[in-house]
Amino acid sequence: AARHFSAAGANVVVLARSGDAIGAIAREIGDTALAVTCDVAKWSQVRAAIDQANWRFGGVDVLINNAGVIEPISMLRDSDPAAWARAFDTNLKGVYHGMRAVVPVMRKQGSGSIINTASTAALRPRPGLVWYNASKGAVTTMTKAMAVELAPDQIRVNALCPVAGETPMLGAFMGGEVTNEMRSAFVSTVPMGRLSTPLDMANAALFFASDESTFITGVCMEVDGGRCI
């Protein structure tokens, strides 16, 4: 998303807990990118990151709440309460922190686009991922509620619901090392016959950020190759 938005002409602020990873992306992009080490589960760090973005680039037009975690698959009866807490701290509280920090900036500007990353797990939940399903389901509900709340301020709030994708989280999502058999079995449930890619998500996010979607808000869009049909 950072590379894709930059190629479209945007100034980009990249946040993550890993400073090395985001620093490399920012250096690759150049002067129009800023890397800020930030744990979205911590309000003070998110507020400071938004303040830095606002100071560096003179506003924040788009916020993508994309940080997420997934714990090992387990049935509810065997689940670890600490895993539930970690999931909700990042997957839900992180989204809340991002919106809470950026809304005053966008209200002052008179416009903005907030894009939350939910999941097809919110729409088509499955056993073994109840905590993940629940955290992402809450993101979809919060997206719709905030869309209504912020509409008078011309701030749009939408969400992406990706199917499992080619990311480092894939193994945890599938319950271990991803074998060819596991991959083929999952892909067979996606009508378009493949997993999602980061570029699929970046393209959808760029649409929600663009002037082409100025009358679209409160939408939780499935980017899933037909998985949820």
Short mmCIF file of C-alpha atoms in Angstrom, two decimals:
data_model
loop_
_atom_site.label_atom_id
_atom_site.label_comp_id
_atom_site.label_asym_id
_atom_site.label_seq_id
_atom_site.Cartn_x
_atom_site.Cartn_y
_atom_site.Cartn_z
CA ALA A 1 0.00 0.00 0.00
CA ALA A 2 2.82 2.41 0.85
CA ARG A 3 4.50 1.88 -2.52
CA HIS A 4 1.19 1.94 -4.41
CA PHE A 5 -0.02 5.19 -2.83
CA SER A 6 3.37 6.79 -3.36
CA ALA A 7 3.29 5.86 -7.05
CA ALA A 8 -0.12 7.57 -7.24
CA GLY A 9 1.43 10.80 -5.93
CA ALA A 10 0.73 10.59 -2.21
CA ASN A 11 2.97 11.48 0.69
CA VAL A 12 3.15 8.36 2.83
CA VAL A 13 3.66 7.75 6.54
CA VAL A 14 4.39 4.11 7.36
CA LEU A 15 3.76 2.82 10.88
CA ALA A 16 4.77 -0.50 12.41
CA ARG A 17 6.33 -1.93 15.53
CA SER A 18 9.42 -2.88 13.50
CA GLY A 19 11.45 0.22 12.76
CA ASP A 20 13.88 -1.59 10.47
CA ALA A 21 11.19 -2.86 8.10
CA ILE A 22 9.35 0.43 7.70
CA GLY A 23 12.60 2.37 7.54
CA ALA A 24 13.63 0.35 4.49
CA ILE A 25 10.31 1.08 2.77
CA ALA A 26 10.56 4.80 3.54
CA ARG A 27 14.11 4.97 2.20
CA GLU A 28 13.02 3.15 -0.95
CA ILE A 29 10.21 5.66 -1.54
CA GLY A 30 12.31 8.71 -0.73
CA ASP A 31 11.53 12.19 0.63
CA THR A 32 7.77 11.77 0.30
CA ALA A 33 7.76 8.98 2.91
CA LEU A 34 8.15 9.01 6.67
CA ALA A 35 8.65 5.95 8.88
CA VAL A 36 7.34 6.08 12.45
CA THR A 37 7.78 3.20 14.89
CA CYS A 38 4.41 2.71 16.52
CA ASP A 39 2.46 0.04 18.39
CA VAL A 40 -1.17 0.74 17.48
CA ALA A 41 -2.34 -0.90 20.69
CA LYS A 42 -0.85 2.06 22.59
CA TRP A 43 -2.83 5.29 22.38
CA SER A 44 0.06 7.64 23.14
CA GLN A 45 2.14 6.20 20.28
CA VAL A 46 -0.70 6.44 17.76
CA ARG A 47 -1.51 10.02 18.74
CA ALA A 48 2.18 10.96 18.42
CA ALA A 49 2.39 9.29 15.00
CA ILE A 50 -0.63 11.21 13.68
CA ASP A 51 0.84 14.43 15.07
CA GLN A 52 4.10 13.71 13.22
CA ALA A 53 2.28 13.03 9.97
CA ASN A 54 0.24 16.20 10.32
CA TRP A 55 3.34 18.29 11.10
CA ARG A 56 5.46 16.79 8.30
CA PHE A 57 2.90 16.93 5.49
CA GLY A 58 0.42 19.57 6.64
CA GLY A 59 -2.58 17.28 7.09
CA VAL A 60 -3.79 13.71 6.93
CA ASP A 61 -6.15 12.95 4.04
CA VAL A 62 -6.22 9.17 4.34
CA LEU A 63 -5.75 6.74 7.22
CA ILE A 64 -5.41 3.01 6.58
CA ASN A 65 -5.83 0.96 9.76
CA ASN A 66 -4.07 -2.17 8.56
CA ALA A 67 -2.18 -3.57 11.55
CA GLY A 68 -3.38 -7.01 12.58
CA VAL A 69 -2.34 -10.12 14.46
CA ILE A 70 -3.41 -13.73 14.41
CA GLU A 71 -2.74 -16.29 17.11
CA PRO A 72 -2.49 -20.07 16.65
CA ILE A 73 -5.79 -21.71 15.76
CA SER A 74 -7.63 -23.17 18.75
CA MET A 75 -11.16 -24.07 19.67
CA LEU A 76 -12.87 -21.78 22.18
CA ARG A 77 -12.66 -24.34 24.98
CA ASP A 78 -8.87 -24.50 24.57
CA SER A 79 -8.25 -20.83 23.87
CA ASP A 80 -5.82 -18.65 25.80
CA PRO A 81 -7.35 -15.51 27.35
CA ALA A 82 -4.07 -13.70 26.68
CA ALA A 83 -4.44 -14.45 22.98
CA TRP A 84 -7.91 -12.90 23.00
CA ALA A 85 -6.48 -9.79 24.68
CA ARG A 86 -3.64 -9.50 22.16
CA ALA A 87 -6.03 -9.87 19.25
CA PHE A 88 -8.44 -7.21 20.44
CA ASP A 89 -5.63 -4.84 21.48
CA THR A 90 -4.28 -4.73 17.92
CA ASN A 91 -7.16 -5.72 15.64
CA LEU A 92 -9.83 -3.59 17.33
CA LYS A 93 -8.31 -1.17 19.81
CA GLY A 94 -5.69 -0.25 17.22
CA VAL A 95 -8.42 0.77 14.78
CA TYR A 96 -10.14 2.79 17.50
CA HIS A 97 -6.88 4.55 18.37
CA GLY A 98 -6.19 5.43 14.75
CA MET A 99 -9.65 6.89 14.18
CA ARG A 100 -9.68 8.75 17.47
CA ALA A 101 -6.32 10.36 16.68
CA VAL A 102 -7.03 11.32 13.08
CA VAL A 103 -10.63 12.56 13.28
CA PRO A 104 -9.76 15.99 14.79
CA VAL A 105 -7.26 16.56 11.96
CA MET A 106 -9.76 15.54 9.27
CA ARG A 107 -12.55 17.59 10.82
CA LYS A 108 -10.35 20.67 10.69
CA GLN A 109 -9.63 19.94 7.01
CA GLY A 110 -13.30 19.30 6.25
CA SER A 111 -12.70 15.92 4.62
CA GLY A 112 -10.94 12.59 4.93
CA SER A 113 -11.03 8.90 4.14
CA ILE A 114 -10.52 6.22 6.78
CA ILE A 115 -9.98 2.67 5.54
CA ASN A 116 -10.10 -0.18 8.05
CA THR A 117 -8.87 -3.70 7.37
CA ALA A 118 -11.49 -6.21 8.47
CA SER A 119 -11.62 -9.74 7.02
CA THR A 120 -13.82 -12.30 5.34
CA ALA A 121 -13.56 -13.95 8.77
CA ALA A 122 -15.99 -11.28 9.96
CA LEU A 123 -18.53 -12.30 7.31
CA ARG A 124 -17.96 -16.04 7.01
CA PRO A 125 -16.60 -17.10 10.43
CA ARG A 126 -15.16 -20.56 10.98
CA PRO A 127 -14.31 -22.70 14.04
CA GLY A 128 -10.88 -22.35 15.61
CA LEU A 129 -10.66 -18.61 14.98
CA VAL A 130 -13.47 -17.32 17.16
CA TRP A 131 -11.38 -14.55 18.72
CA TYR A 132 -10.13 -13.45 15.28
CA ASN A 133 -13.64 -13.62 13.79
CA ALA A 134 -14.97 -11.55 16.69
CA SER A 135 -12.27 -8.88 16.50
CA LYS A 136 -12.79 -8.42 12.76
CA GLY A 137 -16.58 -8.50 13.12
CA ALA A 138 -16.29 -5.64 15.56
CA VAL A 139 -14.24 -3.70 13.00
CA THR A 140 -17.04 -3.99 10.43
CA THR A 141 -19.62 -2.75 12.93
CA MET A 142 -17.38 0.10 14.06
CA THR A 143 -16.76 1.05 10.42
CA LYS A 144 -20.50 1.42 9.74
CA ALA A 145 -21.16 3.27 13.00
CA MET A 146 -18.33 5.73 12.41
CA ALA A 147 -19.40 6.25 8.79
CA VAL A 148 -22.74 7.55 10.02
CA GLU A 149 -21.20 9.58 12.83
CA LEU A 150 -18.63 11.28 10.60
CA ALA A 151 -20.68 11.74 7.43
CA PRO A 152 -21.70 15.34 8.35
CA ASP A 153 -17.99 16.17 8.51
CA GLN A 154 -17.42 14.73 5.01
CA ILE A 155 -15.17 12.05 6.49
CA ARG A 156 -15.77 8.68 4.88
CA VAL A 157 -15.14 5.37 6.67
CA ASN A 158 -14.96 2.10 4.75
CA ALA A 159 -13.41 -1.31 5.29
CA LEU A 160 -11.68 -4.00 3.27
CA CYS A 161 -12.53 -7.64 3.88
CA PRO A 162 -9.69 -9.67 2.38
CA VAL A 163 -9.60 -13.43 2.02
CA ALA A 164 -6.44 -15.19 3.21
CA GLY A 165 -3.47 -13.82 1.34
CA GLU A 166 0.18 -14.27 0.50
CA THR A 167 1.54 -12.67 3.68
CA PRO A 168 3.62 -13.88 6.64
CA MET A 169 0.35 -14.45 8.56
CA LEU A 170 -0.78 -17.22 6.20
CA GLY A 171 0.81 -20.04 8.19
CA ALA A 172 -0.81 -18.99 11.45
CA PHE A 173 -4.15 -18.63 9.70
CA MET A 174 -3.92 -22.15 8.27
CA GLY A 175 -2.69 -23.70 11.49
CA GLY A 176 0.98 -24.30 10.77
CA GLU A 177 3.48 -24.61 7.95
CA VAL A 178 1.61 -24.15 4.68
CA THR A 179 1.88 -27.29 2.57
CA ASN A 180 0.89 -27.55 -1.07
CA GLU A 181 -2.07 -29.66 -0.01
CA MET A 182 -3.28 -27.07 2.51
CA ARG A 183 -2.90 -24.28 0.00
CA SER A 184 -4.72 -26.20 -2.74
CA ALA A 185 -7.56 -27.11 -0.38
CA PHE A 186 -8.12 -23.48 0.59
CA VAL A 187 -7.72 -22.11 -2.91
CA SER A 188 -10.38 -24.56 -4.06
CA THR A 189 -12.90 -22.63 -1.91
CA VAL A 190 -12.15 -19.34 -3.72
CA PRO A 191 -14.14 -19.17 -6.98
CA MET A 192 -11.43 -17.13 -8.71
CA GLY A 193 -8.89 -19.80 -7.82
CA ARG A 194 -6.18 -17.98 -5.87
CA LEU A 195 -5.32 -16.29 -2.60
CA SER A 196 -5.33 -12.51 -2.24
CA THR A 197 -2.19 -10.43 -2.64
CA PRO A 198 -1.07 -7.20 -0.96
CA LEU A 199 -1.56 -5.45 -4.31
CA ASP A 200 -5.22 -6.52 -4.37
CA MET A 201 -5.68 -4.76 -1.04
CA ALA A 202 -3.67 -1.71 -2.11
CA ASN A 203 -5.80 -1.29 -5.25
CA ALA A 204 -9.01 -1.45 -3.23
CA ALA A 205 -7.67 0.96 -0.63
CA LEU A 206 -6.61 3.41 -3.32
CA PHE A 207 -10.16 3.38 -4.68
CA PHE A 208 -11.60 4.19 -1.25
CA ALA A 209 -9.04 6.98 -0.88
CA SER A 210 -9.69 8.49 -4.30
CA ASP A 211 -12.18 11.03 -5.62
CA GLU A 212 -13.92 8.19 -7.46
CA SER A 213 -15.47 7.05 -4.15
CA THR A 214 -16.50 10.40 -2.67
CA PHE A 215 -20.12 9.24 -2.15
CA ILE A 216 -19.23 5.84 -0.71
CA THR A 217 -19.09 5.36 3.04
CA GLY A 218 -19.90 2.59 5.50
CA VAL A 219 -19.04 -0.11 2.96
CA CYS A 220 -17.25 -3.29 4.06
CA MET A 221 -16.01 -4.50 0.69
CA GLU A 222 -15.11 -8.14 0.13
CA VAL A 223 -11.83 -8.44 -1.74
CA ASP A 224 -11.97 -12.19 -1.84
CA GLY A 225 -12.33 -13.59 -5.35
CA GLY A 226 -15.89 -14.65 -4.54
CA ARG A 227 -15.09 -16.56 -1.35
CA CYS A 228 -18.03 -15.13 0.62
CA ILE A 229 -20.68 -15.81 -2.01
#
